Amino acid sequence: MTARGFSFTTLALAASLSFGGVACNSSSPDKAGPAGPERVEGAPWEGAVPAGYPKWPPPYLFQFAGFDFPNTIGGIHVDDRYVYWGQKSAGGFMRVEKTNPGNPEFFLDCSGGCDSDQSASDGTNFYTLAGSHVLRVSVADATRTELPLDWNHTNGALLVDERYVYTAMHGCPALTRIDKQTLAKEVMEIDGVGYPGRGRSALAKAGSALVCGSPSEIFVIDAWGGEARRIFTDVHQGFSVAATGDRAFFLEDGDEWATIGAVPLAGGSAQRLLEDQEGGFALPLLSAPSVGNVIWGDNRGLRSLDTHDSSLGATAVGYVQTVDADATDAYATVSGFMPETVNGRPESVRAFWIARVSLAELASSAAPKP
């Protein structure tokens, strides 16, 4: 028995659950792996992998992060130079250059609190929502500046565009925008917002329109300070919104399955376009205008929905935790398994890594039929 070992039976069960559940201890396989040179303890298994073990490296591997749950990663964000991700063992954000993966650095200590899912970088500064303030961190030298908010924004939302940092309280009762140059702050409130319940709040933009999604409602503000219009009031435990063209897309937990839906920004009938019966989902739902899709992740990998004909694309990368994208590629934090050398034999151990898939490939891939 090893602290991180999985037997063939346990591994097969984990695979059938798409890497779901919690790792457990098990005895080693009955037969050792192929004979070869002495292997370094704890190193990735080299050579032929016995049947039933995951292949390594996994498809689309961009950056390996670590083993076991202390190295759980999430909250991935990208700018023109770096990929950032939250890492539990580091207590904050790591980052690596897109052109030089394999050499990550510790970037931001979050011991004072920050929301790894509600963060963003514009290439000059990195922003993360931290309760009653937004933390701004210089990409160049990690200088930190606190941007105070009027209320606590736990489980709220953050969005950064060319000029402003936007935040929303959980459920969208109040929105804030901060000018990135002057740091001038403006606040607007939305009347009659109900208790949000289970789910997350999210922000998106389509042109000058700002979209705020609560766990139960979707609002549109056509111009800052204007009236907030409710365009949909029947979201079932919403978790994310994206906006593209004349529609807002939403990701909800749904009644039975995670569901992707859409509603016109002008208001009108909403459509639930897809039940994701592959199981699970990963935050956030993203607009990828360069390929005309919205993208997200689940426990099989990355998925995309064509916003024109609703055709579905999918690329298997493993159990996706979070996802972000730039103009050309999608990046995802992934949980899976790696064959590791333990006492000279292979053991399948929980591993975390980052996958990178081109948006063009994701958009053109054919999703497997249910």
CSV table of C-alpha atoms in Angstrom, one decimal:
chain,number,residue,atom,x,y,z
A,1,MET,CA,0.0,0.0,0.0
A,2,THR,CA,1.2,3.5,-0.8
A,3,ALA,CA,0.0,6.9,0.4
A,4,ARG,CA,-1.1,7.8,-3.2
A,5,GLY,CA,-1.5,4.4,-4.8
A,6,PHE,CA,-4.4,3.2,-7.0
A,7,SER,CA,-5.0,-0.4,-8.0
A,8,PHE,CA,-6.1,-1.3,-11.5
A,9,THR,CA,-9.6,-1.8,-10.2
A,10,THR,CA,-9.7,1.6,-8.4
A,11,LEU,CA,-8.2,3.3,-11.5
A,12,ALA,CA,-10.8,1.7,-13.8
A,13,LEU,CA,-13.6,2.9,-11.5
A,14,ALA,CA,-12.1,6.4,-11.4
A,15,ALA,CA,-11.9,6.5,-15.1
A,16,SER,CA,-15.5,5.3,-15.4
A,17,LEU,CA,-16.5,8.3,-13.2
A,18,SER,CA,-14.5,10.6,-15.4
A,19,PHE,CA,-12.0,11.2,-12.6
A,20,GLY,CA,-14.8,12.1,-10.2
A,21,GLY,CA,-14.7,11.5,-6.4
A,22,VAL,CA,-11.9,11.5,-3.9
A,23,ALA,CA,-8.7,9.6,-4.2
A,24,CYS,CA,-8.3,6.6,-1.9
A,25,ASN,CA,-5.5,4.2,-0.9
A,26,SER,CA,-5.1,0.8,-2.6
A,27,SER,CA,-2.6,-1.9,-3.1
A,28,SER,CA,-0.2,-1.9,-6.0
A,29,PRO,CA,-1.0,-4.0,-9.2
A,30,ASP,CA,0.0,-7.6,-9.0
A,31,LYS,CA,2.6,-7.4,-11.7
A,32,ALA,CA,5.4,-4.8,-11.9
A,33,GLY,CA,5.9,-2.8,-15.0
A,34,PRO,CA,8.3,-3.6,-17.7
A,35,ALA,CA,11.9,-4.2,-16.7
A,36,GLY,CA,14.2,-1.2,-17.4
A,37,PRO,CA,16.8,1.0,-15.8
A,38,GLU,CA,16.3,2.0,-12.1
A,39,ARG,CA,13.6,4.6,-11.9
A,40,VAL,CA,13.7,7.7,-9.7
A,41,GLU,CA,11.3,7.5,-6.8
A,42,GLY,CA,8.3,9.7,-7.4
A,43,ALA,CA,9.3,10.5,-11.0
A,44,PRO,CA,6.8,10.0,-13.9
A,45,TRP,CA,6.8,6.4,-15.1
A,46,GLU,CA,8.9,6.0,-18.2
A,47,GLY,CA,8.6,3.4,-20.9
A,48,ALA,CA,5.6,1.2,-21.7
A,49,VAL,CA,2.7,1.8,-19.3
A,50,PRO,CA,0.8,-1.3,-18.1
A,51,ALA,CA,-2.8,-1.7,-19.3
A,52,GLY,CA,-5.3,0.3,-17.3
A,53,TYR,CA,-2.9,3.1,-16.4
A,54,PRO,CA,-3.3,6.6,-17.8
A,55,LYS,CA,-1.0,7.7,-20.6
A,56,TRP,CA,1.6,10.4,-19.9
A,57,PRO,CA,2.0,13.1,-21.0
A,58,PRO,CA,-1.7,13.8,-21.3
A,59,PRO,CA,-3.1,15.4,-24.4
A,60,TYR,CA,-2.6,19.1,-24.8
A,61,LEU,CA,-0.3,19.3,-21.8
A,62,PHE,CA,1.0,22.9,-21.3
A,63,GLN,CA,2.2,23.1,-17.7
A,64,PHE,CA,2.4,20.5,-15.0
A,65,ALA,CA,1.3,21.8,-11.6
A,66,GLY,CA,1.7,19.1,-9.0
A,67,PHE,CA,0.4,15.9,-7.3
A,68,ASP,CA,-2.4,15.3,-4.8
A,69,PHE,CA,-5.0,17.6,-3.4
A,70,PRO,CA,-2.6,20.1,-1.7
A,71,ASN,CA,-1.7,21.1,-5.2
A,72,THR,CA,-5.2,21.6,-6.4
A,73,ILE,CA,-5.3,24.4,-8.9
A,74,GLY,CA,-8.0,26.7,-10.3
A,75,GLY,CA,-8.9,30.2,-11.3
A,76,ILE,CA,-6.9,30.3,-14.5
A,77,HIS,CA,-6.4,33.7,-16.3
A,78,VAL,CA,-4.4,34.8,-19.3
A,79,ASP,CA,-3.1,38.0,-20.8
A,80,ASP,CA,-0.8,38.6,-23.8
A,81,ARG,CA,2.3,37.2,-22.0
A,82,TYR,CA,1.4,35.1,-19.0
A,83,VAL,CA,-0.9,32.3,-17.8
A,84,TYR,CA,-1.9,32.7,-14.1
A,85,TRP,CA,-3.6,30.2,-11.9
A,86,GLY,CA,-4.5,29.8,-8.2
A,87,GLN,CA,-2.6,27.0,-6.5
A,88,LYS,CA,-3.7,25.8,-3.0
A,89,SER,CA,-0.2,24.7,-1.9
A,90,ALA,CA,1.2,28.1,-2.9
A,91,GLY,CA,-1.5,30.1,-1.1
A,92,GLY,CA,-2.0,32.3,-4.1
A,93,PHE,CA,-1.3,32.7,-7.8
A,94,MET,CA,1.4,31.1,-9.9
A,95,ARG,CA,2.2,32.3,-13.4
A,96,VAL,CA,4.3,31.1,-16.3
A,97,GLU,CA,5.2,32.7,-19.6
A,98,LYS,CA,3.2,31.4,-22.6
A,99,THR,CA,6.4,31.0,-24.6
A,100,ASN,CA,8.4,29.4,-21.7
A,101,PRO,CA,6.2,26.9,-19.9
A,102,GLY,CA,7.9,24.7,-17.4
A,103,ASN,CA,9.4,27.6,-15.5
A,104,PRO,CA,6.5,28.9,-13.3
A,105,GLU,CA,7.0,31.6,-10.6
A,106,PHE,CA,5.0,32.5,-7.5
A,107,PHE,CA,3.3,35.8,-8.4
A,108,LEU,CA,0.7,36.7,-5.7
A,109,ASP,CA,0.2,35.8,-2.0
A,110,CYS,CA,-3.5,35.5,-1.3
A,111,SER,CA,-3.2,34.9,2.4
A,112,GLY,CA,-5.1,38.2,2.9
A,113,GLY,CA,-8.0,36.8,0.8
A,114,CYS,CA,-8.8,36.8,-2.9
A,115,ASP,CA,-11.2,35.1,-5.2
A,116,SER,CA,-9.2,33.0,-7.7
A,117,ASP,CA,-12.2,32.6,-10.0
A,118,GLN,CA,-12.9,36.4,-10.1
A,119,SER,CA,-9.6,37.7,-11.4
A,120,ALA,CA,-8.2,39.1,-14.6
A,121,SER,CA,-5.1,40.6,-16.2
A,122,ASP,CA,-5.0,43.4,-18.8
A,123,GLY,CA,-1.2,42.8,-19.4
A,124,THR,CA,-0.3,45.8,-17.2
A,125,ASN,CA,-2.0,44.9,-14.0
A,126,PHE,CA,-3.6,41.8,-12.5
A,127,TYR,CA,-6.9,42.3,-10.6
A,128,THR,CA,-8.6,40.0,-8.1
A,129,LEU,CA,-11.7,40.4,-6.1
A,130,ALA,CA,-11.0,40.3,-2.4
A,131,GLY,CA,-14.1,40.8,-0.3
A,132,SER,CA,-14.5,44.6,0.2
A,133,HIS,CA,-11.8,45.6,-2.2
A,134,VAL,CA,-10.2,44.8,-5.5
A,135,LEU,CA,-6.5,44.0,-5.3
A,136,ARG,CA,-4.5,45.4,-8.2
A,137,VAL,CA,-1.1,44.0,-8.7
A,138,SER,CA,1.5,45.2,-11.2
A,139,VAL,CA,2.4,42.6,-13.7
A,140,ALA,CA,5.9,44.0,-14.0
A,141,ASP,CA,7.0,44.3,-10.3
A,142,ALA,CA,4.0,42.9,-8.2
A,143,THR,CA,3.3,46.3,-6.6
A,144,ARG,CA,0.0,46.0,-4.8
A,145,THR,CA,-2.8,48.6,-4.6
A,146,GLU,CA,-6.1,48.1,-2.8
A,147,LEU,CA,-9.1,49.6,-4.6
A,148,PRO,CA,-11.9,49.9,-1.9
A,149,LEU,CA,-15.5,48.9,-2.6
A,150,ASP,CA,-18.5,50.1,-0.7
A,151,TRP,CA,-19.8,46.7,0.2
A,152,ASN,CA,-18.6,43.1,0.7
A,153,HIS,CA,-18.4,41.3,-2.7
A,154,THR,CA,-17.9,37.7,-1.5
A,155,ASN,CA,-19.3,35.4,-4.3
A,156,GLY,CA,-19.6,38.5,-6.5
A,157,ALA,CA,-18.1,39.2,-9.9
A,158,LEU,CA,-15.3,41.1,-11.6
A,159,LEU,CA,-14.8,42.2,-15.2
A,160,VAL,CA,-11.9,44.3,-16.6
A,161,ASP,CA,-12.0,46.0,-20.0
A,162,GLU,CA,-9.8,48.6,-21.7
A,163,ARG,CA,-10.8,51.5,-19.4
A,164,TYR,CA,-12.6,50.2,-16.3
A,165,VAL,CA,-12.7,47.6,-13.6
A,166,TYR,CA,-16.3,46.5,-13.0
A,167,THR,CA,-17.6,44.6,-9.9
A,168,ALA,CA,-21.0,43.2,-8.9
A,169,MET,CA,-22.2,42.2,-5.5
A,170,HIS,CA,-23.6,38.7,-5.3
A,171,GLY,CA,-27.0,38.7,-6.9
A,172,CYS,CA,-26.3,42.1,-8.7
A,173,PRO,CA,-27.9,44.5,-6.2
A,174,ALA,CA,-25.0,46.9,-6.7
A,175,LEU,CA,-22.4,47.4,-9.4
A,176,THR,CA,-19.2,49.4,-9.2
A,177,ARG,CA,-16.9,50.7,-11.9
A,178,ILE,CA,-13.4,52.1,-11.3
A,179,ASP,CA,-11.4,54.1,-13.8
A,180,LYS,CA,-8.1,52.3,-14.3
A,181,GLN,CA,-6.2,55.6,-14.8
A,182,THR,CA,-7.7,57.9,-12.3
A,183,LEU,CA,-9.1,55.3,-9.9
A,184,ALA,CA,-12.4,57.3,-9.7
A,185,LYS,CA,-15.2,55.1,-8.5
A,186,GLU,CA,-18.9,55.1,-9.4
A,187,VAL,CA,-21.6,52.9,-8.0
A,188,MET,CA,-25.1,52.1,-9.3
A,189,GLU,CA,-27.8,50.0,-7.5
A,190,ILE,CA,-30.4,47.7,-8.9
A,191,ASP,CA,-33.7,47.8,-7.1
A,192,GLY,CA,-35.8,44.8,-6.1
A,193,VAL,CA,-33.1,42.1,-6.4
A,194,GLY,CA,-34.1,39.0,-4.5
A,195,TYR,CA,-32.0,36.8,-2.3
A,196,PRO,CA,-29.7,35.1,-4.8
A,197,GLY,CA,-29.5,31.6,-3.3
A,198,ARG,CA,-27.1,28.9,-4.6
A,199,GLY,CA,-24.9,29.8,-7.5
A,200,ARG,CA,-22.5,32.5,-8.5
A,201,SER,CA,-22.8,36.0,-9.9
A,202,ALA,CA,-21.1,37.0,-13.2
A,203,LEU,CA,-20.4,40.0,-15.4
A,204,ALA,CA,-20.0,40.2,-19.2
A,205,LYS,CA,-20.0,42.9,-21.8
A,206,ALA,CA,-21.4,43.2,-25.3
A,207,GLY,CA,-20.3,46.5,-26.9
A,208,SER,CA,-21.3,49.2,-24.4
A,209,ALA,CA,-23.9,46.9,-22.7
A,210,LEU,CA,-23.1,45.4,-19.3
A,211,VAL,CA,-24.7,42.1,-18.4
A,212,CYS,CA,-25.0,41.0,-14.8
A,213,GLY,CA,-26.1,37.4,-14.1
A,214,SER,CA,-27.3,36.3,-10.7
A,215,PRO,CA,-28.1,32.8,-9.7
A,216,SER,CA,-31.7,33.5,-10.7
A,217,GLU,CA,-31.9,36.6,-12.9
A,218,ILE,CA,-30.1,38.3,-15.8
A,219,PHE,CA,-29.9,42.1,-16.1
A,220,VAL,CA,-28.7,44.3,-18.9
A,221,ILE,CA,-27.5,47.9,-18.4
A,222,ASP,CA,-27.3,49.5,-21.9
A,223,ALA,CA,-25.2,52.5,-20.6
A,224,TRP,CA,-23.6,53.0,-17.2
A,225,GLY,CA,-26.0,54.7,-14.8
A,226,GLY,CA,-29.0,53.8,-16.9
A,227,GLU,CA,-31.9,51.6,-15.9
A,228,ALA,CA,-31.1,47.9,-15.4
A,229,ARG,CA,-33.5,45.8,-17.4
A,230,ARG,CA,-34.4,42.3,-16.3
A,231,ILE,CA,-34.2,40.2,-19.5
A,232,PHE,CA,-34.6,36.7,-17.8
A,233,THR,CA,-35.9,35.8,-14.4
A,234,ASP,CA,-36.0,32.0,-14.6
A,235,VAL,CA,-32.3,31.0,-14.3
A,236,HIS,CA,-32.0,27.7,-12.3
A,237,GLN,CA,-28.9,28.2,-10.1
A,238,GLY,CA,-26.9,30.2,-12.5
A,239,PHE,CA,-23.1,30.2,-12.4
A,240,SER,CA,-21.9,32.3,-15.3
A,241,VAL,CA,-22.9,34.5,-18.2
A,242,ALA,CA,-21.2,35.5,-21.5
A,243,ALA,CA,-22.4,38.0,-24.1
A,244,THR,CA,-21.8,38.1,-27.8
A,245,GLY,CA,-23.7,39.8,-30.6
A,246,ASP,CA,-27.2,40.5,-29.5
A,247,ARG,CA,-27.6,37.7,-27.0
A,248,ALA,CA,-26.5,36.8,-23.5
A,249,PHE,CA,-25.6,33.2,-22.8
A,250,PHE,CA,-25.9,31.6,-19.4
A,251,LEU,CA,-24.7,28.5,-17.6
A,252,GLU,CA,-27.0,27.1,-15.0
A,253,ASP,CA,-26.9,24.0,-12.8
A,254,GLY,CA,-30.4,23.2,-14.2
A,255,ASP,CA,-33.0,20.8,-12.9
A,256,GLU,CA,-31.2,17.6,-13.8
A,257,TRP,CA,-28.2,18.6,-16.0
A,258,ALA,CA,-25.9,21.6,-16.4
A,259,THR,CA,-27.6,23.7,-19.1
A,260,ILE,CA,-26.4,26.3,-21.6
A,261,GLY,CA,-29.1,28.8,-22.6
A,262,ALA,CA,-29.4,32.2,-24.4
A,263,VAL,CA,-31.7,35.2,-24.2
A,264,PRO,CA,-31.8,38.3,-26.4
A,265,LEU,CA,-30.2,41.4,-24.9
A,266,ALA,CA,-33.2,43.3,-26.0
A,267,GLY,CA,-35.4,40.9,-24.0
A,268,GLY,CA,-37.7,38.2,-25.2
A,269,SER,CA,-37.9,34.5,-25.1
A,270,ALA,CA,-35.0,32.6,-23.7
A,271,GLN,CA,-33.9,29.2,-25.1
A,272,ARG,CA,-32.1,26.4,-23.3
A,273,LEU,CA,-29.8,25.3,-26.1
A,274,LEU,CA,-27.9,22.3,-24.6
A,275,GLU,CA,-28.1,20.0,-21.6
A,276,ASP,CA,-24.5,19.0,-20.8
A,277,GLN,CA,-25.1,15.3,-20.0
A,278,GLU,CA,-21.4,14.6,-19.9
A,279,GLY,CA,-21.6,15.8,-16.4
A,280,GLY,CA,-20.4,18.7,-14.4
A,281,PHE,CA,-19.2,22.1,-15.7
A,282,ALA,CA,-16.3,24.4,-15.1
A,283,LEU,CA,-16.4,28.2,-14.6
A,284,PRO,CA,-16.7,30.4,-16.4
A,285,LEU,CA,-18.8,30.4,-19.6
A,286,LEU,CA,-16.7,32.4,-22.1
A,287,SER,CA,-17.3,34.2,-25.3
A,288,ALA,CA,-14.7,33.4,-28.0
A,289,PRO,CA,-15.6,35.9,-30.8
A,290,SER,CA,-12.6,35.0,-32.9
A,291,VAL,CA,-14.3,31.7,-33.7
A,292,GLY,CA,-17.9,32.7,-33.1
A,293,ASN,CA,-18.4,30.3,-30.1
A,294,VAL,CA,-19.0,30.2,-26.4
A,295,ILE,CA,-16.7,27.8,-24.5
A,296,TRP,CA,-16.7,26.1,-21.2
A,297,GLY,CA,-15.4,22.9,-19.5
A,298,ASP,CA,-16.7,19.8,-17.9
A,299,ASN,CA,-15.4,16.5,-16.6
A,300,ARG,CA,-14.5,15.3,-20.1
A,301,GLY,CA,-12.7,18.3,-21.3
A,302,LEU,CA,-13.3,21.6,-23.2
A,303,ARG,CA,-16.6,22.2,-25.1
A,304,SER,CA,-17.8,24.9,-27.5
A,305,LEU,CA,-21.1,25.9,-28.9
A,306,ASP,CA,-21.4,27.7,-32.2
A,307,THR,CA,-23.5,30.9,-31.5
A,308,HIS,CA,-25.0,30.8,-35.0
A,309,ASP,CA,-26.1,27.2,-35.6
A,310,SER,CA,-25.7,25.7,-32.0
A,311,SER,CA,-23.4,23.0,-33.3
A,312,LEU,CA,-21.2,21.5,-30.6
A,313,GLY,CA,-17.5,20.9,-30.4
A,314,ALA,CA,-15.5,19.0,-27.8
A,315,THR,CA,-11.9,18.3,-27.1
A,316,ALA,CA,-10.9,15.7,-24.4
A,317,VAL,CA,-8.3,17.1,-22.1
A,318,GLY,CA,-9.4,15.6,-18.7
A,319,TYR,CA,-11.5,16.9,-15.9
A,320,VAL,CA,-11.5,20.6,-16.4
A,321,GLN,CA,-11.7,22.8,-13.3
A,322,THR,CA,-11.6,26.3,-14.8
A,323,VAL,CA,-11.0,27.8,-18.2
A,324,ASP,CA,-9.9,31.1,-19.8
A,325,ALA,CA,-8.9,32.0,-23.4
A,326,ASP,CA,-7.1,34.6,-25.4
A,327,ALA,CA,-7.7,35.4,-29.1
A,328,THR,CA,-6.2,32.0,-30.3
A,329,ASP,CA,-6.2,29.4,-27.5
A,330,ALA,CA,-8.2,28.1,-24.6
A,331,TYR,CA,-6.3,27.3,-21.4
A,332,ALA,CA,-7.8,25.0,-18.7
A,333,THR,CA,-6.8,23.7,-15.3
A,334,VAL,CA,-7.2,20.0,-15.3
A,335,SER,CA,-7.4,17.2,-12.7
A,336,GLY,CA,-6.5,13.7,-13.7
A,337,PHE,CA,-4.0,10.9,-13.0
A,338,MET,CA,-0.3,10.2,-13.8
A,339,PRO,CA,1.6,7.0,-13.6
A,340,GLU,CA,4.4,7.6,-11.0
A,341,THR,CA,7.3,5.4,-9.9
A,342,VAL,CA,6.7,4.1,-6.4
A,343,ASN,CA,9.1,1.4,-5.1
A,344,GLY,CA,10.1,0.7,-8.7
A,345,ARG,CA,6.6,0.1,-9.9
A,346,PRO,CA,3.9,2.3,-11.5
A,347,GLU,CA,1.2,3.8,-9.3
A,348,SER,CA,-1.6,6.1,-10.6
A,349,VAL,CA,-1.6,9.3,-8.6
A,350,ARG,CA,-3.8,12.3,-8.6
A,351,ALA,CA,-2.2,15.0,-10.7
A,352,PHE,CA,-3.0,18.6,-11.7
A,353,TRP,CA,-1.9,20.4,-14.9
A,354,ILE,CA,-2.8,23.0,-17.4
A,355,ALA,CA,-4.0,22.1,-20.9
A,356,ARG,CA,-3.9,24.4,-24.0
A,357,VAL,CA,-6.1,23.9,-27.0
A,358,SER,CA,-6.4,26.1,-30.1
A,359,LEU,CA,-9.8,27.8,-30.4
A,360,ALA,CA,-9.9,26.9,-34.0
A,361,GLU,CA,-9.4,23.2,-33.2
A,362,LEU,CA,-12.0,23.3,-30.4
A,363,ALA,CA,-14.5,25.0,-32.6
A,364,SER,CA,-14.1,22.6,-35.5
A,365,SER,CA,-14.0,19.4,-33.5
A,366,ALA,CA,-17.1,17.2,-33.6
A,367,ALA,CA,-18.6,16.5,-30.2
A,368,PRO,CA,-19.4,12.8,-29.5
A,369,LYS,CA,-23.0,11.9,-29.7
A,370,PRO,CA,-24.8,11.3,-26.4
